[in-house]
Coordinates of C-alpha atoms in Angstrom, one line a residue:
M22 CA -55.1 30.2 -21.4
K23 CA -54.9 31.2 -25.0
M24 CA -52.5 34.1 -25.7
T25 CA -53.8 37.1 -27.8
K26 CA -52.3 40.4 -28.9
D27 CA -54.6 42.2 -26.5
M28 CA -52.7 40.6 -23.6
L29 CA -49.4 42.3 -24.6
P30 CA -48.5 45.8 -23.4
S31 CA -49.9 48.7 -25.4
G32 CA -47.5 50.0 -28.0
T33 CA -46.0 46.5 -28.7
D34 CA -44.7 46.4 -32.2
S35 CA -47.2 44.6 -34.4
E36 CA -44.7 42.3 -36.0
L37 CA -43.3 41.3 -32.6
A38 CA -46.8 40.7 -31.3
D39 CA -47.5 38.3 -34.2
R40 CA -44.3 36.3 -33.5
L41 CA -45.0 36.1 -29.7
V42 CA -48.6 34.8 -30.3
K43 CA -47.3 32.2 -32.8
A44 CA -44.4 31.1 -30.5
Y45 CA -46.8 30.7 -27.5
E46 CA -49.3 28.5 -29.5
P47 CA -47.7 25.1 -28.4
F48 CA -48.2 26.1 -24.7
D49 CA -51.8 26.8 -25.4
A50 CA -52.3 23.5 -27.1
E51 CA -50.6 21.2 -24.5
G52 CA -50.8 23.3 -21.3
E53 CA -48.0 24.0 -18.9
K54 CA -45.8 21.0 -18.0
F55 CA -43.9 21.3 -14.8
T56 CA -42.6 18.7 -12.3
M57 CA -41.8 19.2 -8.6
K58 CA -38.4 18.0 -7.4
E59 CA -37.1 17.7 -3.8
V60 CA -34.0 19.7 -3.0
G61 CA -31.6 17.4 -1.1
K62 CA -32.7 14.3 0.9
G63 CA -35.5 14.5 3.4
T64 CA -35.6 18.3 3.3
N65 CA -39.3 18.6 2.3
I66 CA -38.3 21.6 0.2
F67 CA -39.4 21.4 -3.5
K68 CA -38.7 23.4 -6.6
A69 CA -40.6 23.6 -9.8
E70 CA -38.7 22.0 -12.7
E71 CA -39.7 22.4 -16.3
T72 CA -39.8 19.5 -18.7
Q73 CA -37.2 19.5 -21.5
Q74 CA -40.1 20.0 -23.9
N75 CA -41.3 23.1 -22.1
K76 CA -37.7 24.5 -22.0
R77 CA -37.5 24.1 -25.8
K78 CA -40.8 25.9 -26.2
R79 CA -39.6 28.7 -23.9
M80 CA -36.5 29.1 -26.0
D81 CA -38.7 29.5 -29.0
V82 CA -40.5 32.4 -27.3
M83 CA -37.2 34.0 -26.4
K84 CA -35.9 33.7 -30.0
A85 CA -39.1 35.3 -31.2
V86 CA -38.5 38.3 -28.9
L87 CA -34.8 38.6 -29.7
E88 CA -34.9 38.0 -33.4
P89 CA -34.8 41.6 -34.6
Y90 CA -32.0 42.4 -32.2
T91 CA -30.0 39.3 -33.1
K92 CA -30.0 40.3 -36.7
A93 CA -28.7 43.7 -35.8
V94 CA -26.0 42.3 -33.5
L95 CA -24.8 39.7 -36.0
N96 CA -24.1 42.5 -38.5
K97 CA -21.5 43.9 -36.1
A98 CA -20.1 40.9 -34.2
S99 CA -19.7 37.1 -34.5
I100 CA -20.0 34.2 -32.1
S101 CA -17.6 31.2 -32.3
T102 CA -16.8 28.2 -30.1
S103 CA -14.3 30.3 -28.3
S104 CA -17.2 32.4 -27.0
N105 CA -18.0 29.4 -24.7
L106 CA -21.7 29.3 -25.7
T107 CA -21.5 25.6 -26.1
P108 CA -22.8 22.5 -24.2
Y109 CA -20.4 20.9 -21.6
D110 CA -19.7 17.3 -22.6
L111 CA -18.9 15.5 -19.3
R112 CA -18.5 11.7 -19.1
A113 CA -20.1 10.2 -16.1
P114 CA -19.3 8.7 -13.7
S115 CA -15.8 10.0 -12.6
L116 CA -12.8 8.0 -13.6
H117 CA -11.2 6.3 -10.6
L118 CA -7.6 6.0 -11.8
V119 CA -6.2 4.6 -8.5
P120 CA -4.3 1.3 -8.3
W121 CA -6.0 -0.8 -5.6
L122 CA -3.4 -3.6 -5.0
S123 CA -3.4 -5.8 -1.9
P124 CA -2.3 -9.3 -3.0
I125 CA -1.3 -10.6 0.4
R126 CA -4.5 -9.3 2.0
E127 CA -6.5 -11.0 -0.7
S128 CA -4.7 -14.4 -0.3
L129 CA -5.0 -14.6 3.5
P130 CA -8.1 -16.3 4.9
R131 CA -10.2 -14.1 7.2
V132 CA -11.6 -16.0 10.2
K133 CA -14.1 -14.7 12.6
R134 CA -13.4 -15.8 16.2
P135 CA -16.6 -16.7 18.1
S136 CA -15.5 -15.2 21.5
P137 CA -12.6 -12.9 20.6
G138 CA -12.1 -10.8 23.8
T139 CA -9.0 -8.6 23.5
V140 CA -6.3 -11.2 22.7
A141 CA -6.2 -14.1 20.2
H142 CA -4.6 -17.3 21.6
W143 CA -3.5 -20.6 20.1
K144 CA -1.2 -23.5 20.9
A145 CA 1.4 -25.1 18.6
I146 CA 3.3 -28.3 18.6
I147 CA 6.5 -28.0 16.5
A148 CA 8.9 -30.7 15.6
N149 CA 11.9 -29.6 17.7
S150 CA 13.1 -30.1 21.2
S151 CA 11.1 -27.2 22.5
S152 CA 7.7 -28.9 22.0
Y153 CA 8.2 -32.4 20.7
T154 CA 10.9 -35.1 21.2
R155 CA 10.9 -38.6 20.0
G156 CA 12.3 -40.2 23.1
G157 CA 15.6 -42.2 23.5
A158 CA 17.7 -42.1 20.4
P159 CA 15.5 -40.0 18.1
A160 CA 16.3 -41.9 14.8
T161 CA 16.6 -45.4 16.4
P162 CA 13.4 -47.3 17.1
W163 CA 14.9 -50.6 18.4
I164 CA 13.9 -52.1 21.7
N165 CA 14.6 -55.3 23.6
E166 CA 12.2 -58.2 23.7
G167 CA 9.7 -57.8 26.6
Q168 CA 10.7 -54.2 27.3
R169 CA 8.8 -51.1 26.9
A170 CA 9.8 -48.2 24.5
P171 CA 11.3 -44.8 25.5
L172 CA 8.8 -42.1 26.3
I173 CA 8.1 -39.3 23.7
S174 CA 7.5 -35.8 25.0
I175 CA 4.8 -33.4 23.7
N176 CA 4.4 -29.9 25.0
A177 CA 2.2 -27.3 23.3
L178 CA 3.7 -23.9 22.9
N179 CA 1.5 -20.9 23.8
A180 CA 1.1 -18.1 21.3
S181 CA -1.0 -15.0 21.5
A182 CA -1.5 -11.6 19.8
S183 CA -3.7 -8.7 20.7
Y184 CA -6.4 -7.4 18.4
A185 CA -5.9 -4.0 16.9
S186 CA -8.4 -1.6 15.3
L187 CA -7.7 0.0 11.9
G188 CA -9.8 2.3 9.8
V189 CA -10.1 5.4 7.7
D190 CA -12.7 8.2 7.8
G191 CA -14.2 10.3 5.1
N192 CA -16.7 13.1 4.6
V193 CA -19.0 14.5 1.9
T194 CA -20.5 18.0 2.3
W195 CA -24.2 18.4 1.8
E196 CA -23.6 20.7 -1.1
A197 CA -21.3 18.2 -2.7
E198 CA -23.9 15.5 -2.3
S199 CA -26.6 17.8 -3.8
A200 CA -24.4 18.9 -6.7
S201 CA -23.4 15.4 -7.7
Q202 CA -27.0 14.4 -8.4
G203 CA -27.3 13.3 -12.1
F204 CA -23.6 12.6 -12.2
E205 CA -22.8 10.0 -9.6
D206 CA -23.6 9.3 -6.0
A207 CA -20.9 11.2 -4.1
L208 CA -21.7 9.5 -0.7
A209 CA -21.4 6.0 -2.3
S210 CA -18.1 7.0 -4.0
G211 CA -16.8 8.3 -0.6
H212 CA -17.6 5.0 1.0
F213 CA -15.9 3.1 -1.8
F214 CA -12.7 5.1 -1.6
A215 CA -12.7 4.7 2.2
L216 CA -13.0 0.9 1.9
E217 CA -10.4 0.5 -0.8
T218 CA -8.0 2.9 1.0
L219 CA -8.3 0.8 4.2
M220 CA -7.6 -2.4 2.3
V221 CA -4.5 -0.9 0.7
K222 CA -3.2 0.3 4.1
E223 CA -4.1 -3.1 5.6
E224 CA -1.8 -4.7 3.0
D225 CA 1.1 -2.7 4.6
A226 CA 0.0 -3.8 8.1
L227 CA -0.2 -7.5 7.2
L228 CA 3.1 -7.4 5.5
G229 CA 5.2 -5.2 7.8
G230 CA 3.1 -4.0 10.8
N231 CA 5.3 -3.7 13.9
F232 CA 4.1 -4.1 17.5
S233 CA 6.9 -6.0 19.2
L234 CA 10.3 -5.4 17.4
T235 CA 12.1 -2.2 18.5
L236 CA 15.2 -1.2 16.6
G237 CA 16.9 1.0 19.2
T238 CA 20.2 2.7 18.3
A239 CA 21.6 1.9 14.9
N240 CA 25.2 0.6 14.7
K241 CA 27.8 3.2 14.1
P242 CA 28.8 3.5 10.4
V243 CA 32.4 3.0 9.2
G244 CA 33.8 5.2 6.4
S245 CA 36.1 4.1 3.6
I246 CA 37.3 5.2 0.2
T247 CA 37.0 2.9 -2.8
G248 CA 36.1 2.7 -6.4
T249 CA 36.1 5.7 -8.8
G250 CA 34.9 9.2 -8.4
S251 CA 35.3 12.7 -9.7
F252 CA 35.4 15.0 -6.6
T253 CA 37.6 15.8 -3.7
G254 CA 36.7 17.0 -0.2
G255 CA 36.2 15.9 3.3
P256 CA 36.9 14.5 5.7
Y257 CA 33.2 13.4 5.8
Y258 CA 31.4 12.1 8.9
A259 CA 28.2 10.1 9.0
A260 CA 25.4 8.9 11.3
V261 CA 22.7 6.4 10.2
M262 CA 19.2 5.7 11.3
G263 CA 17.5 2.4 10.8
M264 CA 14.0 2.1 9.4
T265 CA 11.4 -0.7 9.6
Y266 CA 9.2 -1.7 6.7
E267 CA 6.7 0.8 8.0
G268 CA 9.3 3.5 8.3
Y269 CA 10.4 3.0 4.7
R270 CA 6.9 2.9 3.3
N271 CA 5.9 6.0 5.3
Y272 CA 8.9 7.9 4.0
V273 CA 8.4 7.1 0.3
M274 CA 4.6 7.6 0.5
S275 CA 5.3 11.1 2.0
N276 CA 8.2 12.2 -0.2
G277 CA 7.9 10.1 -3.3
I278 CA 10.3 8.0 -5.4
T279 CA 12.1 8.6 -8.6
S280 CA 11.4 6.7 -11.8
T281 CA 14.3 4.3 -10.9
G282 CA 12.8 3.6 -7.5
T283 CA 15.1 5.8 -5.4
P284 CA 13.5 7.6 -2.5
V285 CA 13.4 11.4 -3.1
I286 CA 15.4 13.5 -0.6
P287 CA 13.6 16.9 -0.2
A288 CA 15.7 20.0 -0.6
S289 CA 13.7 21.7 2.2
P290 CA 14.3 20.9 5.9
S291 CA 11.7 18.1 5.7
G292 CA 12.5 14.4 5.3
I293 CA 12.3 11.9 8.2
T294 CA 9.1 12.1 10.3
Q295 CA 9.5 10.2 13.5
Q296 CA 6.0 10.6 15.1
S297 CA 2.8 12.4 14.3
T298 CA -0.2 13.5 16.4
I299 CA -3.5 13.2 14.6
T300 CA -6.6 15.1 15.5
T301 CA -9.7 13.2 14.3
L302 CA -13.1 14.5 13.3
D303 CA -14.4 13.9 16.8
A304 CA -11.8 16.3 18.2
K305 CA -9.7 13.6 19.8
T306 CA -6.0 13.1 19.4
M307 CA -3.9 10.0 18.9
T308 CA -0.1 9.5 18.4
V309 CA 1.4 7.3 15.7
N310 CA 5.0 6.3 15.4
W311 CA 6.4 6.3 11.8
G312 CA 8.8 3.3 12.1
V313 CA 12.3 4.8 12.6
G314 CA 14.8 3.9 15.2
Q315 CA 17.4 5.9 17.0
A316 CA 20.3 7.5 15.1
S317 CA 23.7 6.0 15.5
S318 CA 26.6 7.8 17.1
I319 CA 28.7 9.7 14.5
S320 CA 31.4 7.7 12.7
T321 CA 34.9 8.0 14.0
T322 CA 36.4 6.9 10.7
T323 CA 36.1 9.4 7.9
A324 CA 36.0 9.3 4.1
S325 CA 38.2 11.8 2.2
P326 CA 37.9 11.1 -1.5
S327 CA 40.4 12.1 -4.1
S328 CA 39.7 12.9 -7.7
S329 CA 39.8 9.2 -8.5
I330 CA 38.1 7.7 -5.5
S331 CA 34.5 7.6 -4.2
A332 CA 33.4 7.4 -0.5
T333 CA 31.4 4.8 1.2
F334 CA 29.8 4.5 4.7
T335 CA 28.7 1.1 5.9
T336 CA 26.7 0.0 9.0
T337 CA 26.0 -3.5 10.4
A338 CA 22.4 -4.2 9.9
K339 CA 20.2 -4.9 12.9
T340 CA 17.3 -7.3 12.9
G341 CA 14.2 -5.6 11.6
E342 CA 16.0 -2.9 9.7
I343 CA 14.7 -2.8 6.1
A344 CA 16.2 0.6 5.1
W345 CA 18.7 3.2 6.4
A346 CA 18.7 7.0 6.4
W347 CA 22.1 8.5 6.0
F348 CA 23.2 11.9 7.5
I349 CA 26.6 13.1 6.3
G350 CA 28.6 16.3 6.7
T351 CA 32.1 17.7 7.1
S352 CA 31.9 18.0 10.9
N353 CA 31.3 15.4 13.7
S354 CA 28.3 17.4 15.0
T355 CA 24.6 16.5 14.6
S356 CA 24.1 20.2 13.6
A357 CA 26.4 19.6 10.5
L358 CA 25.0 16.3 9.3
Y359 CA 22.4 16.5 6.5
L360 CA 20.0 13.8 5.2
Q361 CA 21.7 12.6 2.0
A362 CA 19.9 9.3 1.0
I363 CA 17.6 6.5 2.0
T364 CA 19.0 3.1 1.0
T365 CA 17.7 -0.4 1.2
I366 CA 21.2 -1.8 1.8
P367 CA 23.3 -1.0 4.9
S368 CA 25.7 1.2 3.0
Y369 CA 25.8 4.4 1.0
T370 CA 28.4 5.3 -1.7
F371 CA 28.6 8.8 -3.0
M372 CA 30.7 10.1 -6.0
A373 CA 29.8 13.8 -5.6
A374 CA 30.2 16.2 -2.7
P375 CA 27.3 15.7 -0.2
T376 CA 24.7 18.5 0.0
T377 CA 24.7 21.0 2.7
T378 CA 21.0 21.7 2.6
G379 CA 18.0 19.8 3.8
Q380 CA 17.1 18.0 7.1
L381 CA 19.7 18.2 9.8
L382 CA 20.2 15.3 12.2
S383 CA 20.0 17.8 15.1
A384 CA 16.4 18.5 14.1
L385 CA 15.3 14.9 15.1
N386 CA 14.6 13.5 18.5
A387 CA 16.7 10.9 20.2
A388 CA 13.9 8.5 21.1
D389 CA 13.0 5.2 19.4
Y390 CA 9.9 5.4 17.2
S391 CA 10.2 2.0 15.4
A392 CA 7.1 0.2 16.8
N393 CA 3.5 1.0 17.6
N394 CA 3.1 -0.8 20.9
G395 CA 1.2 2.0 22.8
T396 CA 4.2 3.4 24.7
L397 CA 7.4 3.6 22.6
G398 CA 8.6 7.1 22.0
G399 CA 6.1 8.8 24.3
G400 CA 3.2 10.9 23.1
T401 CA -0.4 11.2 24.1
N402 CA -2.9 8.4 23.5
Q403 CA -0.6 6.2 21.4
V404 CA -2.0 3.7 19.0
T405 CA -1.2 -0.1 19.0
G406 CA -0.8 -2.3 16.0
F407 CA 0.1 -5.9 15.4
D408 CA 3.0 -7.8 13.9
G409 CA 2.9 -8.5 10.1
L410 CA 4.6 -11.3 8.2
L411 CA 8.0 -9.6 8.0
T412 CA 8.1 -8.7 11.7
Q413 CA 7.1 -12.2 12.7
A414 CA 9.8 -13.6 10.5
F415 CA 12.4 -11.2 12.0
N416 CA 11.4 -12.1 15.5
N417 CA 12.7 -15.6 14.9
T418 CA 15.9 -14.4 16.6
T419 CA 14.1 -13.7 19.9
L420 CA 11.2 -16.1 19.8
S421 CA 11.4 -19.7 21.0
P422 CA 11.6 -21.7 18.8
Q423 CA 13.7 -19.7 16.4
N424 CA 12.2 -21.0 13.2
A425 CA 11.6 -18.6 10.3
Y426 CA 14.3 -18.3 7.7
V427 CA 15.9 -14.8 7.6
L428 CA 19.1 -13.7 5.7
N429 CA 20.5 -10.2 5.3
L430 CA 23.0 -9.9 2.5
A431 CA 24.3 -6.6 3.7
G432 CA 24.5 -5.1 0.2
A433 CA 25.8 -8.2 -1.6
T434 CA 24.1 -9.1 -4.8
L435 CA 22.4 -12.3 -5.7
T436 CA 24.6 -15.0 -7.2
T437 CA 24.1 -17.5 -9.9
G438 CA 24.6 -21.2 -9.3
G439 CA 25.5 -21.8 -12.9
A440 CA 22.5 -24.1 -13.6
G441 CA 19.8 -21.5 -14.1
N442 CA 19.4 -21.1 -10.4
V443 CA 20.0 -18.4 -7.7
V444 CA 22.2 -19.5 -4.8
E445 CA 20.5 -17.5 -2.1
I446 CA 17.0 -18.7 -3.0
D447 CA 18.2 -22.3 -3.2
N448 CA 19.7 -21.9 0.3
M449 CA 16.4 -20.7 1.7
L450 CA 14.4 -23.5 0.1
S451 CA 16.9 -26.2 1.1
A452 CA 17.1 -24.9 4.7
M453 CA 13.3 -24.9 5.1
W454 CA 13.2 -28.5 3.8
N455 CA 16.1 -29.7 5.9
Q456 CA 14.7 -28.3 9.2
Y457 CA 10.9 -28.5 8.8
K458 CA 10.1 -30.4 5.6
V459 CA 8.2 -27.5 4.1
T460 CA 8.4 -25.1 1.2
V461 CA 7.1 -21.7 0.3
D462 CA 4.4 -21.7 -2.4
V463 CA 4.8 -18.1 -3.5
I464 CA 7.8 -15.7 -3.7
Y465 CA 7.1 -12.0 -3.5
V466 CA 9.7 -9.6 -4.9
N467 CA 10.2 -5.9 -5.7
A468 CA 10.5 -5.1 -9.4
Q469 CA 14.2 -4.6 -8.9
E470 CA 14.7 -8.1 -7.5
L471 CA 12.6 -9.6 -10.3
K472 CA 15.1 -8.1 -12.8
N473 CA 18.1 -9.3 -10.7
I474 CA 16.7 -12.9 -10.5
T475 CA 16.1 -12.9 -14.2
Y476 CA 19.7 -11.8 -14.9
R477 CA 21.1 -14.5 -12.5
V478 CA 19.0 -17.3 -14.1
L479 CA 19.6 -16.2 -17.7
N480 CA 23.4 -15.8 -18.0
G481 CA 26.2 -17.1 -20.0
S482 CA 26.9 -20.1 -17.7
S483 CA 23.3 -21.4 -17.9
A484 CA 22.0 -23.5 -20.8
P485 CA 20.5 -21.6 -23.8
L486 CA 16.9 -20.9 -23.1
L487 CA 15.9 -19.1 -26.3
R488 CA 13.8 -21.0 -28.8
V489 CA 13.1 -19.5 -32.2
L490 CA 10.0 -20.6 -34.1
G491 CA 10.2 -20.1 -37.8
D492 CA 8.7 -21.1 -41.1
S493 CA 9.5 -20.6 -44.8
E494 CA 8.5 -16.9 -44.5
G495 CA 10.9 -16.0 -41.6
F496 CA 10.9 -16.0 -37.9
D497 CA 9.4 -14.0 -35.0
V498 CA 11.4 -13.3 -31.8
T499 CA 10.1 -11.6 -28.7
G500 CA 12.8 -9.5 -26.8
F501 CA 13.3 -9.7 -23.1
G502 CA 11.3 -11.6 -20.5
V503 CA 11.3 -12.4 -16.8
I504 CA 11.5 -15.5 -14.6
S505 CA 7.9 -16.1 -13.5
F506 CA 8.4 -19.4 -11.7
Y507 CA 11.2 -20.9 -9.6
H508 CA 11.5 -24.7 -9.3
N509 CA 12.1 -26.1 -5.9
P510 CA 13.6 -29.6 -6.0
Y511 CA 13.9 -29.8 -2.2
I512 CA 10.5 -31.4 -1.7
P513 CA 9.0 -34.7 -2.8
G514 CA 8.0 -34.4 -6.4
G515 CA 9.4 -30.8 -6.6
R516 CA 7.4 -27.6 -6.6
K517 CA 6.9 -24.9 -9.2
I518 CA 6.8 -21.7 -7.2
P519 CA 5.4 -18.5 -8.8
I520 CA 7.5 -15.3 -8.5
M521 CA 5.2 -12.3 -8.1
V522 CA 6.0 -8.6 -8.1
H523 CA 4.5 -7.0 -5.0
P524 CA 3.5 -3.4 -5.1
T525 CA 5.0 -2.3 -1.8
I526 CA 7.9 -4.6 -0.9
P527 CA 11.0 -2.4 -0.8
P528 CA 13.9 -3.0 -3.2
G529 CA 16.4 -5.4 -1.9
T530 CA 13.9 -7.7 -0.2
I531 CA 12.5 -11.1 -1.1
I532 CA 9.7 -12.7 0.9
G533 CA 8.6 -16.3 0.6
W534 CA 5.7 -17.9 2.5
A535 CA 3.5 -20.9 2.3
K536 CA -0.3 -20.6 2.5
N537 CA -0.8 -24.2 3.5
L538 CA 1.2 -27.0 5.1
P539 CA 2.0 -30.0 3.0
S540 CA -0.4 -32.9 3.0
Y541 CA 2.0 -35.2 4.9
F542 CA 1.4 -33.2 8.1
K543 CA -1.2 -35.9 8.6
T544 CA -2.7 -35.0 11.9
N545 CA -2.7 -31.4 10.9
S546 CA -5.4 -29.3 12.6
T547 CA -4.0 -26.1 11.1
P548 CA -5.8 -25.6 7.8
N549 CA -3.8 -22.4 7.1
V550 CA -0.3 -21.3 7.9
A551 CA -1.5 -17.8 8.6
E552 CA -5.0 -16.2 9.1
V553 CA -6.4 -12.8 9.6
L554 CA -8.3 -13.3 12.9
T555 CA -11.2 -10.9 13.0
R556 CA -13.0 -9.7 16.1
R557 CA -15.1 -7.6 13.8
D558 CA -14.5 -7.6 10.1
Y559 CA -15.0 -4.6 7.7
Y560 CA -17.9 -2.4 8.8
S561 CA -19.0 1.1 7.9
K562 CA -20.4 3.7 10.3
E563 CA -22.2 6.9 9.3
W564 CA -21.9 9.4 12.2
A565 CA -24.5 11.7 13.5
D566 CA -24.8 15.1 11.8
T567 CA -22.8 17.7 13.7
T568 CA -22.1 19.9 10.8
R569 CA -23.3 20.4 7.2
E570 CA -21.6 17.3 5.9
Y571 CA -22.0 13.5 6.0
Q572 CA -19.2 12.0 8.1
F573 CA -18.5 8.3 7.9
G574 CA -15.8 5.7 8.5
V575 CA -14.8 2.2 7.5
Y576 CA -13.1 0.0 10.1
A577 CA -11.9 -3.5 11.1
E578 CA -10.7 -5.1 14.3
E579 CA -8.2 -7.9 13.6
V580 CA -4.8 -9.5 14.2
L581 CA -2.5 -11.6 12.1
G582 CA -2.1 -15.1 13.4
V583 CA 0.9 -17.0 12.0
Y584 CA 0.6 -20.6 13.2
A585 CA 3.7 -22.0 11.4
P586 CA 6.4 -19.3 11.3
F587 CA 8.8 -21.8 9.9
C588 CA 6.9 -21.4 6.6
L589 CA 8.2 -17.8 6.3
G590 CA 11.4 -16.9 4.5
C591 CA 13.0 -13.5 4.0
I592 CA 16.1 -12.4 2.2
C593 CA 16.8 -8.7 2.6
G594 CA 19.6 -6.2 2.2
I595 CA 20.1 -7.4 -1.4
G596 CA 22.3 -5.1 -3.5
N597 CA 21.2 -4.1 -7.0
G598 CA 23.0 -5.6 -9.9

């Protein structure tokens, strides 16, 4: 419909009427342009939405109406960028600045079992007296003419592991999903974050999950005075609590670490969490153990430093302990011992008076919460997990055969062999060759241990390894570097083993493992040393609407099968320096 002055209210200023008629002419020429857009998904509710062209024309009409008043206002006031009458420049989509690192999970084959049931089973024949003997004199093949040879013995060892479920849930409100339109798909982003979060948590499970190894009571610490210091006081008493890999990771993920990698000790009464009860979105509860053992008895020896002496408490490491929580005070009572430090070696040295604030030992329960086997530590509806690579290596002291390589340095540092080598790594590689004729094909380390390995290899007793390339115009030298490979001579032809920094391995720990057995295991029916056996691999489930939000979860049902534990090596309790 064409707009005329007659359609305006009587008494409209003549000049304003002319501007309005002129501003409305584009609408007369092209007609009204509106689109209908559904509000939400499947709501059958629609709203009229103008085209951008119509919006611009409507703005022209508004300016025509407001022009006289705008001129009057601008004579008395001003508008600048600080008035916030500007467009909002938003980059889409959102920036996902989260490191998704799971190198062990990515390197492990995932194998779907055809008829999984509740437990994965396999049989192994290993070259030792438990499952395979050569008969007679093992290295002597001679027999008499006309006589038969001695009998060899083969006996398959039974191994099994129960499947465990793991997963994370997420939710997106209906309003958030509606508001995200035109920016990014909020529901898709929620599923992505759930999957990646599960994979990162799965990395922890595959590396240090603990179903079978219980720490029990830590060994009583012993106090001493040594070194140099600048304080007096005491006598000081101490108790210590052992932590598994899961315990250490749960602690640092909850409390944080400093820029130097030292776990933060909260000033408030929080600190060690032993067990938590989780209420899920379906209003059910489950209990999770955090991977800490039972506190030791309080030390009978004390440390009383003078102005020139520091104090140290030391415990004897137990199998499976990766870190230790130290409670120290001036009285031999649990109500006077405060959490002072988390260390990755079985000792703690302090050169200042311990704090008298923070978490008290008396605030913690006396039970063992080191494993998730469905019963340990009590609680309602306990979860069950599976053993990761570290736990299966540590279990070599109780399994038959005892075959993984494990060494705890109890705070001692790595040592150089004087030929660009590290003695402790050499010992691990030679032991694996001498006993089982295998080698690791990757060595995972914490950043601290990469630095320590580098300093042991590049030292004054090793051959000069710096090469300067120059020409007539000068030379170019790059400062610093790291050891990225370690040569293993203890295998036919040698092996160049990559050294890789792992995102979650604690300081003081080195892990070596082989992905495949050497080719000379000729009748080998084990294609992989370890596999993730899946009953049901990653799957996503969107739950029924019970509230005004989309609820979903990403899950997996699996277990880690390690067929050749003798291909695992672990050096832990390494001192820094």
